[in-house]
Coordinates of C-alpha atoms in Angstrom, one line a residue:
X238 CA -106.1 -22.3 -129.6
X239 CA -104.1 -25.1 -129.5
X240 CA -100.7 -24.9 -127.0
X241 CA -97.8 -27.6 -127.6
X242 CA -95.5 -28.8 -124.5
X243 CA -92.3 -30.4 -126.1
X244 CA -91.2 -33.4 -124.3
X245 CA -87.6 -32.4 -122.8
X246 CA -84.7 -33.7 -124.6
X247 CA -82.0 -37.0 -124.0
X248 CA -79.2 -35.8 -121.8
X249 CA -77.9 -36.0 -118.1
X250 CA -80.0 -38.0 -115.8
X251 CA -82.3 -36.4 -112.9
X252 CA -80.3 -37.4 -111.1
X253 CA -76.8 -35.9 -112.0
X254 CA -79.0 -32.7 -112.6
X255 CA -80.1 -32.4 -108.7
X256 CA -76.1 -33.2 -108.0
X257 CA -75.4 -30.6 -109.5
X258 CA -78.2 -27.9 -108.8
X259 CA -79.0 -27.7 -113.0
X260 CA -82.4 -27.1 -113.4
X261 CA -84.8 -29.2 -114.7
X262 CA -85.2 -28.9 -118.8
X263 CA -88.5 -30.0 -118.4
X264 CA -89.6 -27.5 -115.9
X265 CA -87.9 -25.0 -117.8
X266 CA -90.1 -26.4 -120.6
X267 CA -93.3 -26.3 -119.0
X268 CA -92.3 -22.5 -117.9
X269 CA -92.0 -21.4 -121.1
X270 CA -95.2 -22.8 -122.5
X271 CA -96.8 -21.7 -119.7
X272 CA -96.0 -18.4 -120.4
X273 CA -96.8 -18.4 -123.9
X274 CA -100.0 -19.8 -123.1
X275 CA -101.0 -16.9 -121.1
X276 CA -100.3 -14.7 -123.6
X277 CA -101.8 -16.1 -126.2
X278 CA -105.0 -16.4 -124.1
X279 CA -104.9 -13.2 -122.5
X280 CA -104.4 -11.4 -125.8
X281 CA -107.6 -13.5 -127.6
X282 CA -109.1 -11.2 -125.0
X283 CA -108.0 -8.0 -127.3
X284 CA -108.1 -9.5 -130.7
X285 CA -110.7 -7.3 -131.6
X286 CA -109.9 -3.4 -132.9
X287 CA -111.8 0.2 -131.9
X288 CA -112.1 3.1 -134.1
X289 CA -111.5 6.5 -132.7
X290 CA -114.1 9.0 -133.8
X291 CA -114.4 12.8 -132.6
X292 CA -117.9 13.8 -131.2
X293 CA -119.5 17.6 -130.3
X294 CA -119.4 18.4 -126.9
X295 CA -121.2 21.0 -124.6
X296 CA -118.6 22.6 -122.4
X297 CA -119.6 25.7 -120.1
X298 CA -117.1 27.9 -119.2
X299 CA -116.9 30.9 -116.6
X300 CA -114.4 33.8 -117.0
X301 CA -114.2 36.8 -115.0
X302 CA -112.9 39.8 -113.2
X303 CA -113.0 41.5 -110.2
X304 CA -111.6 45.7 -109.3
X305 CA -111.7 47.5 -106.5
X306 CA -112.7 50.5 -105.1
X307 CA -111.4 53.2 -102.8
X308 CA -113.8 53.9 -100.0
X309 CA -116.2 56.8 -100.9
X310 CA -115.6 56.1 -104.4
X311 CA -117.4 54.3 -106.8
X312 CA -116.2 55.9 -110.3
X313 CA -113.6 53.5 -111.9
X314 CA -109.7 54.1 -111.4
X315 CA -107.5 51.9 -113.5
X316 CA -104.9 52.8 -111.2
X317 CA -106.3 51.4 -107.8
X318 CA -104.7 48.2 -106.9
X319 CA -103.9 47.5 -110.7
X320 CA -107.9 47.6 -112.0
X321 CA -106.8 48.7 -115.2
X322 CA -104.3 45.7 -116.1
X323 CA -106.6 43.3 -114.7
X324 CA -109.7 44.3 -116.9
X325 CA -107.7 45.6 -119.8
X326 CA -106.4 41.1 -120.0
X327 CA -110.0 40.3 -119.1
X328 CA -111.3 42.5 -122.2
X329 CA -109.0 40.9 -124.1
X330 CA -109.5 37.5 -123.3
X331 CA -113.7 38.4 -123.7
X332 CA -112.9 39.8 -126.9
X333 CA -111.8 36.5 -128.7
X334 CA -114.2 34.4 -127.4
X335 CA -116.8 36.5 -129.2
X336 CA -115.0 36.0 -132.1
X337 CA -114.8 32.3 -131.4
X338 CA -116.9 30.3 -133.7
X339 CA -117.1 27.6 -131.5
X340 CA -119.0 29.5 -128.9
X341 CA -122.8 29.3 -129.2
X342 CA -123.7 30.9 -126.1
X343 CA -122.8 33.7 -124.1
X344 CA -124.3 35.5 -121.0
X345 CA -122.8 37.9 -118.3
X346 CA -123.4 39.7 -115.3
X347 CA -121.7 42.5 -112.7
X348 CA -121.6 42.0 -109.2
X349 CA -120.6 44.6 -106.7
X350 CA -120.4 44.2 -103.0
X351 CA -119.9 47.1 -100.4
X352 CA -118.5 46.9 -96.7
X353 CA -120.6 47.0 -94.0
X354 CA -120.4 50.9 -93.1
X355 CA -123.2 53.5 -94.3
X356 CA -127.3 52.8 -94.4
X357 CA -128.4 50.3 -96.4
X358 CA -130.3 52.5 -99.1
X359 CA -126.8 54.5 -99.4
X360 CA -124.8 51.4 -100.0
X361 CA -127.4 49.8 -102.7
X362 CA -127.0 53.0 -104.6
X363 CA -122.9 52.9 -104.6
X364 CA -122.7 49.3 -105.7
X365 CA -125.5 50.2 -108.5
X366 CA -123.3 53.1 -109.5
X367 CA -120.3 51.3 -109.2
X368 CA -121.6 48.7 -111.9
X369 CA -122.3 51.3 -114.1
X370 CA -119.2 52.9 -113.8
X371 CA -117.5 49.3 -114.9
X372 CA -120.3 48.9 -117.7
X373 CA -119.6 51.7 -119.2
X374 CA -115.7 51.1 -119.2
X375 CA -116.7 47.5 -121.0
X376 CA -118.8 49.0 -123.3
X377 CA -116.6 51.3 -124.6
X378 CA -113.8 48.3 -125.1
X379 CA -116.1 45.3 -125.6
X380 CA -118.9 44.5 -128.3
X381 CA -121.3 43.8 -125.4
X382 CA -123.7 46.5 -126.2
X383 CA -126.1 44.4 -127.8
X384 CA -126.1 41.5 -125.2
X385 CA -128.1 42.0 -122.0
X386 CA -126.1 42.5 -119.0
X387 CA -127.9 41.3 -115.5
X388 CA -126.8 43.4 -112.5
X389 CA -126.7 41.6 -109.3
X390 CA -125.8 42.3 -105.5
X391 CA -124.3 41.2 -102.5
X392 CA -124.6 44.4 -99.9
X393 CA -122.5 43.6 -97.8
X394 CA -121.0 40.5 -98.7
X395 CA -121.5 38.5 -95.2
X396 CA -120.4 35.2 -96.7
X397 CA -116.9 37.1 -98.1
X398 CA -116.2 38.7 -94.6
X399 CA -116.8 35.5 -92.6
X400 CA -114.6 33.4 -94.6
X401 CA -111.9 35.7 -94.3
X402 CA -112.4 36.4 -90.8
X403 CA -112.7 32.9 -90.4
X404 CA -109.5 32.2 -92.2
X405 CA -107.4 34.5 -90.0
X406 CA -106.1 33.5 -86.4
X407 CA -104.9 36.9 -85.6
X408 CA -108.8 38.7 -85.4
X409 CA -109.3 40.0 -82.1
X410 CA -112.5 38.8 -80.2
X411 CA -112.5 36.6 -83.0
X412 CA -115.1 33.8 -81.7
X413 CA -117.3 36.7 -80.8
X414 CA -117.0 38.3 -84.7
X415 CA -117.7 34.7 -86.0
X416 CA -121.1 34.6 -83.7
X417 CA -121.7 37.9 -84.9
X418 CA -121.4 36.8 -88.6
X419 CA -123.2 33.6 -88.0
X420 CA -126.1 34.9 -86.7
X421 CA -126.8 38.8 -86.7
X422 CA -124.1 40.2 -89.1
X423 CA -125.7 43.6 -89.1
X424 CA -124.7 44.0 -85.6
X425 CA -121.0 44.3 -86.6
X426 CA -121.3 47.9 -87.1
X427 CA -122.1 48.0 -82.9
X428 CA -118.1 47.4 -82.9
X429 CA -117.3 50.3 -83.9
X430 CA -114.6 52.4 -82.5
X431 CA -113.2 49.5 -80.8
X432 CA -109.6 47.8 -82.2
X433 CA -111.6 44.5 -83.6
X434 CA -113.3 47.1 -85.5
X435 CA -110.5 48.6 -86.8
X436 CA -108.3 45.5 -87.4
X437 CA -111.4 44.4 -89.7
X438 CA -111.2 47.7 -91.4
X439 CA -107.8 47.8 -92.5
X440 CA -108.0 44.0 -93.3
X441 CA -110.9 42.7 -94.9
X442 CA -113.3 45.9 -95.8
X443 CA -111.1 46.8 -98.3
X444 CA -111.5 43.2 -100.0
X445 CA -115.3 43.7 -99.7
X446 CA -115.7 47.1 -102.0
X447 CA -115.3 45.2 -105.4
X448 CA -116.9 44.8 -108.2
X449 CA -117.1 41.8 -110.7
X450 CA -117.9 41.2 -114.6
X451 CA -119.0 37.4 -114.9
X452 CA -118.9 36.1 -118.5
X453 CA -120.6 32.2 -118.7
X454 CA -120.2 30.9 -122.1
X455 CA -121.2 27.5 -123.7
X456 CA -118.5 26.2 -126.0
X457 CA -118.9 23.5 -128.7
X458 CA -115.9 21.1 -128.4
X459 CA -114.8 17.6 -130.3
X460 CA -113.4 15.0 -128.0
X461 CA -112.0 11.7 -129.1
X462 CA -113.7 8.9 -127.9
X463 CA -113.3 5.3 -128.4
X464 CA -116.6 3.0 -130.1
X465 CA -115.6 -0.8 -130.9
X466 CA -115.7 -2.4 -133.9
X467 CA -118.8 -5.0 -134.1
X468 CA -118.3 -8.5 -133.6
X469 CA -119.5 -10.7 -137.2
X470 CA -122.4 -12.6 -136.7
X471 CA -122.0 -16.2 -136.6
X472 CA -122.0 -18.1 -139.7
X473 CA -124.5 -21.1 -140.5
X474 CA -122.6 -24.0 -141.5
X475 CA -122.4 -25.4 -144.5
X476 CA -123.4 -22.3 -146.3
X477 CA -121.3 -19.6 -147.4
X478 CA -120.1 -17.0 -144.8
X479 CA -122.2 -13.8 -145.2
X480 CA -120.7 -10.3 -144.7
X481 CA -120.4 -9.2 -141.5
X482 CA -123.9 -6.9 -141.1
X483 CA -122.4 -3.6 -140.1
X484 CA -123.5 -2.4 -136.4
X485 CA -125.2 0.5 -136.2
X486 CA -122.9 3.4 -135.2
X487 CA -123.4 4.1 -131.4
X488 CA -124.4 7.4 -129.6
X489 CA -122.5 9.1 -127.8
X490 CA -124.3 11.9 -125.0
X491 CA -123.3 14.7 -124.4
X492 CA -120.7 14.9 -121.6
X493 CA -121.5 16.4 -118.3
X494 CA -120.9 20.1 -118.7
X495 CA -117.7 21.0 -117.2
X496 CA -117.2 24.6 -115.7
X497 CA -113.8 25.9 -115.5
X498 CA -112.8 27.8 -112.3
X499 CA -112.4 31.7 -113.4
X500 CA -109.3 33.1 -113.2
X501 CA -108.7 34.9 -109.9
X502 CA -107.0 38.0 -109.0
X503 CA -104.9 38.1 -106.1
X504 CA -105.8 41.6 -104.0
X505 CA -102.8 44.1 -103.4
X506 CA -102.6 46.1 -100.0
X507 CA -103.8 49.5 -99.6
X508 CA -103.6 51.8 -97.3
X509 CA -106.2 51.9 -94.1
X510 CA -109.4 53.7 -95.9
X511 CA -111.1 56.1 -93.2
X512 CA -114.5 54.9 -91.7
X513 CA -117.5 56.2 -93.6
X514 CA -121.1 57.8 -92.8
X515 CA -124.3 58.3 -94.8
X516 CA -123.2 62.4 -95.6
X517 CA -120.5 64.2 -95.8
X518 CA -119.3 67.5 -94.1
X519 CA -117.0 69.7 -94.9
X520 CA -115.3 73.1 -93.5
X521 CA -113.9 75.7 -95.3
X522 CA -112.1 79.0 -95.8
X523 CA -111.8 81.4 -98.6
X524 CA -108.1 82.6 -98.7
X525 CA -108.1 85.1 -101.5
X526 CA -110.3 87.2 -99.0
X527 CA -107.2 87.3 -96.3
X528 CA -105.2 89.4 -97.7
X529 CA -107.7 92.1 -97.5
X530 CA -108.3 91.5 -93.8
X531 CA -111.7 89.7 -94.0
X532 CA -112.0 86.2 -92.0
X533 CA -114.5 83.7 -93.4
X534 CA -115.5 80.4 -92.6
X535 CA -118.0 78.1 -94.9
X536 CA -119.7 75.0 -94.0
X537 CA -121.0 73.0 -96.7
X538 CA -123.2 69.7 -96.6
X539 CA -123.1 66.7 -99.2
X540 CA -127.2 66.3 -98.1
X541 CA -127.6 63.8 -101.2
X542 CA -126.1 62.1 -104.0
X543 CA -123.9 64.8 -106.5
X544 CA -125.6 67.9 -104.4
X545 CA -124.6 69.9 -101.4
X546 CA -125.5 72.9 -99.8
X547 CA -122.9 75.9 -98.8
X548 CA -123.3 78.8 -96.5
X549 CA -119.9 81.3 -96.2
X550 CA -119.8 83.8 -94.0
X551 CA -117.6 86.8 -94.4
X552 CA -116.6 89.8 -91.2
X553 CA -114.3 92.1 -91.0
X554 CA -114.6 95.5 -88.7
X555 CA -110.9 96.2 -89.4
X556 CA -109.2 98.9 -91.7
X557 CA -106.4 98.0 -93.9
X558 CA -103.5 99.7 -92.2
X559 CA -105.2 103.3 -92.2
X560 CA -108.1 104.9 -91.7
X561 CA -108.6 105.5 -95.5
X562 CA -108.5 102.2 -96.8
X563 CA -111.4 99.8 -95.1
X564 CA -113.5 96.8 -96.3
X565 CA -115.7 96.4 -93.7
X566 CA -118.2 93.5 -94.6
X567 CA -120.9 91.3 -93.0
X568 CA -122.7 88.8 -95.6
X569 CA -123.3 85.6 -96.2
X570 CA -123.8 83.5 -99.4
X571 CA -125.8 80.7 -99.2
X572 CA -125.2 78.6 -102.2
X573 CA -126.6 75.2 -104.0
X574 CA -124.4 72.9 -105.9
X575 CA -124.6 70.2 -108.2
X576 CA -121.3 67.6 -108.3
X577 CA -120.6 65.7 -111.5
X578 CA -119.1 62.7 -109.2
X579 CA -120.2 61.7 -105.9
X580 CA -117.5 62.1 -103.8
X581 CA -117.6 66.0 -104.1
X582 CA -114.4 65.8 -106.0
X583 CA -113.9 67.3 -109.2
X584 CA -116.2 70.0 -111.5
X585 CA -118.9 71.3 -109.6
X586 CA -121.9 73.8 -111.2
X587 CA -123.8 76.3 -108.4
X588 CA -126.5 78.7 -108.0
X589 CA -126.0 81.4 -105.1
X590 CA -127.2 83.9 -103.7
X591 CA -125.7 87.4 -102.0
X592 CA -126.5 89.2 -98.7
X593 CA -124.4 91.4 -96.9
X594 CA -123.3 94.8 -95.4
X595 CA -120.7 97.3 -96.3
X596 CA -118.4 99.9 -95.7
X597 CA -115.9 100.5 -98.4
X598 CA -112.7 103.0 -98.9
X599 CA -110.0 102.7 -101.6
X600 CA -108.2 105.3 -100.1
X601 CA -109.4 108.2 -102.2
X602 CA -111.7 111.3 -101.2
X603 CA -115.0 109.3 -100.5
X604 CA -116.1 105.8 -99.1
X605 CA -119.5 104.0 -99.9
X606 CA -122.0 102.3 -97.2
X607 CA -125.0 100.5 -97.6
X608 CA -127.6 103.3 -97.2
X609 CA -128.5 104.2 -94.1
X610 CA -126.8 100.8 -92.8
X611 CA -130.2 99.2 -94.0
X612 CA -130.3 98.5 -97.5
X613 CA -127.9 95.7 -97.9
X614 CA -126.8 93.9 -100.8
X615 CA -129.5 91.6 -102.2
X616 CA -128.9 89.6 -105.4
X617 CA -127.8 86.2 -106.9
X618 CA -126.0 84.1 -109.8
X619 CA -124.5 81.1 -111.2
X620 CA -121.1 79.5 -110.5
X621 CA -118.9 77.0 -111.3
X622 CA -115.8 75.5 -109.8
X623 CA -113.5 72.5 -109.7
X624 CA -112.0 70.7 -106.5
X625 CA -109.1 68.2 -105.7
X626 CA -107.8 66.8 -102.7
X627 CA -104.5 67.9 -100.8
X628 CA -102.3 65.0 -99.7
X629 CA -100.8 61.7 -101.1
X630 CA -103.4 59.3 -99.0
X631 CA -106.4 58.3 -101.3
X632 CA -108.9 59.1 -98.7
X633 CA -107.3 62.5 -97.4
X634 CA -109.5 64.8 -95.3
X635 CA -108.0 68.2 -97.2
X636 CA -109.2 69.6 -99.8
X637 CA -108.3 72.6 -102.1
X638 CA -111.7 74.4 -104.0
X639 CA -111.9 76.7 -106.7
X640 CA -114.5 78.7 -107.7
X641 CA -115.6 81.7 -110.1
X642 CA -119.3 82.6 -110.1
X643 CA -121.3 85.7 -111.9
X644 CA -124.6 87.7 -111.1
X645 CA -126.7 90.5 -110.7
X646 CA -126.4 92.8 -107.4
X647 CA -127.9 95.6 -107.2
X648 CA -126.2 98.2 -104.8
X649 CA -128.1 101.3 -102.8
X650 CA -125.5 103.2 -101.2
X651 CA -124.9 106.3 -98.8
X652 CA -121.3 108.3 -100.1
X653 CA -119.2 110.3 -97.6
X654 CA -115.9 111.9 -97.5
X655 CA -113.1 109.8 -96.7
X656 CA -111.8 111.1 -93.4
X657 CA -112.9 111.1 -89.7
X658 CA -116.5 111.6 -89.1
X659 CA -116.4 112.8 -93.0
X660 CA -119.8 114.3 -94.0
X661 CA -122.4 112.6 -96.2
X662 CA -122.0 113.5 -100.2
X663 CA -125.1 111.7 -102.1
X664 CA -127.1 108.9 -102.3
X665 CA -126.5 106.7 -105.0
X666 CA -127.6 103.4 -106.8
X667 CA -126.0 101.0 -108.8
X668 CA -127.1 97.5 -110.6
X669 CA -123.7 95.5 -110.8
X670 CA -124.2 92.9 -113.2
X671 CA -120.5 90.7 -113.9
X672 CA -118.2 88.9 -111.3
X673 CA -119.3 88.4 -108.0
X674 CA -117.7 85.5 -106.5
X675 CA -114.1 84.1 -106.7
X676 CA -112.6 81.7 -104.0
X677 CA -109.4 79.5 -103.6
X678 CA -110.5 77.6 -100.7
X679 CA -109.3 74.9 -98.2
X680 CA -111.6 72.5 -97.2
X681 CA -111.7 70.0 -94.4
X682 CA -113.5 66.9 -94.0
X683 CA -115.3 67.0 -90.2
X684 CA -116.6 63.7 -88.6
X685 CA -116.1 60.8 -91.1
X686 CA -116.0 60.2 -94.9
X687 CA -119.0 59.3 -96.8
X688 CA -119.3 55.8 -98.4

């Protein structure tokens, strides 16, 4: 490359020029061949061309979701803390990446976490229950029957709790709670009762009963990248130029995978959940047995997963506003149940059994007793009932029960006439096979809930 510097042409002297501040047509001369010396030079740099070509890339990409539980819950409820919307999008989002062509791999997992509160046995079987529960909501909305889904978790998740805690300046005794964490995090369940204990508990537990689906795909992608046309070969001199030999086309690796962050869901506030132990217990009253002047009281124990054990008792020594009309009872009736959920909510199926003494007038011309106050009512059947809770707090203590049960009882009674010291008639007996329970009972929770 040759460049060409024009001598400047005749005109004023230098001298009239610097008189008269004109500047120099020379320099201006050697500045603009300057100039287009550089370029020319610094484009000879570029002369040569690049072709653009489109390559298959590897990318790996994580999606996911997380829901939430109430405490003592682990069915799913698509209206706690908007679970349904957020896995409804999810399921959506799943589904057309599985119609995707351009996906070549797919694998997924559920995670559930629990909060600190309740055995560790206890809280291995609610997260594994609570996975199912969102497995089988999946299933039912998302061709992932056939693919292999890995259950995996994180009881309790420490490293969740301590970054939260960690993130908040307002946790009381908080350098203590982070030592706790650091070192023994078990031992935060020594706090409890205290207010650090519950200002963790209306905080951060809540955060800590969730649940997430995990879906890490591999996706085949083109991205343009750049390869540079090859330089020709010299040519000997004097023959002929040959053809530029044609490089061979270059590689181009895979890319690093790159993994896409996974869409997060922002939690909502709820409502202070009530602390939690291993079982629950529960008190109870049958009110349709009032009205007839007999008191009752129930206690009933949730010893195990879906099953609990009731025993009702039943007194009365009163007569119902005259002499004539009486229904004097002492009995009991132990009773085994079976709960279709876990939180003792909902359709129940029972087994029971029936002891008791009587003394019975309808206010007619005899009344009935057990014979010789020693021959009380033995037998048993099979019940069913349904329960829901009283109150608009998720987590309410109050319960109302109802039940309807059926069995055999057979009856061996002493009957007398139906006024004062009224002498015996007969001796009778009696199998009584039909109803033989009914309740509309209120129930309380006693102690604390059950995780």
């Amino acid at each position: 490359m040759h460049v060409v510097i024009a001598p400047p042409p005749h005109g004023k002297n230098r001298a009239s020029r610097a008189r008269t501040g004109e500047p120099s047509r020379c320099n201006r001369g050697i500045s603009k061949a300057f100039l287009i010396a550089f370029f020319l030079i610094f484009s000879a740099g570029f002369s040569g061309s690049a072709a653009v070509v489109l390559k298959d890339t590897l990318i790996v990409k994580i999606d996911s979701v997380q829901v939430y539980f109430p405490v003592g819950k682990s069915e799913f409820d698509p209206a706690f803390r908007g679970n349904g919307a957020s896995l409804d999008t999810f399921i959506n989002r799943a589904n057309g990446l599985l119609s995707d062509t351009t996906v070549v791999d797919v694998q997924s997992y559920i995670t559930s976490s629990t909060s600190p509160e309740g055995s560790e046995s206890i809280n291995n079987k609610i997260a594994r229950r609570r996975q199912t529960s969102i497995k089988e909501y999946i299933d039912s909305n998302l061709d992932f029957r056939k693919r292999d889904v890995t259950f995996r978790s994180h009881i309790p998740d420490w490293d969740l709790l301590r970054k939260l805690v960690a993130a908040d300046e307002s946790v009381p005794d908080k350098a203590e709670v982070m030592e706790i964490l650091n070192t023994r995090p078990a031992k935060i369940n020594e706090m409890y009762g205290t207010p650090t204990w519950k200002y963790l508990n209306r905080k951060f537990f809540p955060e800590m009963r969730r649940t997430m689906m995990v879906v890490e795909y591999t996706q085949k992608v083109q991205v343009e990248v750049m390869v540079p046309d090859p330089e020709p070969e010299p040519q000997p001199e004097p023959e002929p130029p040959l053809e530029a030999a044609k490089a061979p086309e270059q590689k181009v690796e895979n890319a690093e995978p790159v993994i896409e962050p996974a869409p997060r869901t922002e939690p909502l506030q709820e409502e202070e959940p009530e602390p939690k132990t291993p079982f629950g217990l529960y008190l109870k009253t049958n009110t349709l047995f009032y009205p007839i002047l007999i008191p009752n009281i129930a206690v009933e124990w949730q010893f195990a997963d879906h099953w609990s054990a009731s025993l009702p008792f039943y007194y009365s020594a009163l007569d119902w506003f005259s002499r004539e009309t009486k229904f004097r009872v002492l009995g009991v009736q132990p009773e085994l149940r079976y709960w279709f959920k876990d939180n003792m909510r909902g359709f129940f199926v029972g087994a029971h059994a029936s002891f008791g003494w009587y003394n019975v007038a309808t206010d007619g011309d005899y009344r009935y007793q057990d014979h010789k106050r020693g021959s009380p009512a033995l037998g048993g059947g099979l019940d069913a009932g349904y329960k829901i809770k009283l109150g608009r707090k998720e987590n309410s203590r109050w319960g109302m029960e109802f039940t309807l049960g059926a069995g055999v009882l057979p009856l061996h009674w002493d009957k007398y006439y139906n006024v004062k010291n009224g002498s015996f008639v007969e001796e009778g007996r009696w199998l009584w096979i039909g109803p033989d329970q009914a309740s509309v009972s209120i129930t309380y929770l006693i102690g604390k809930a059950r995780k």
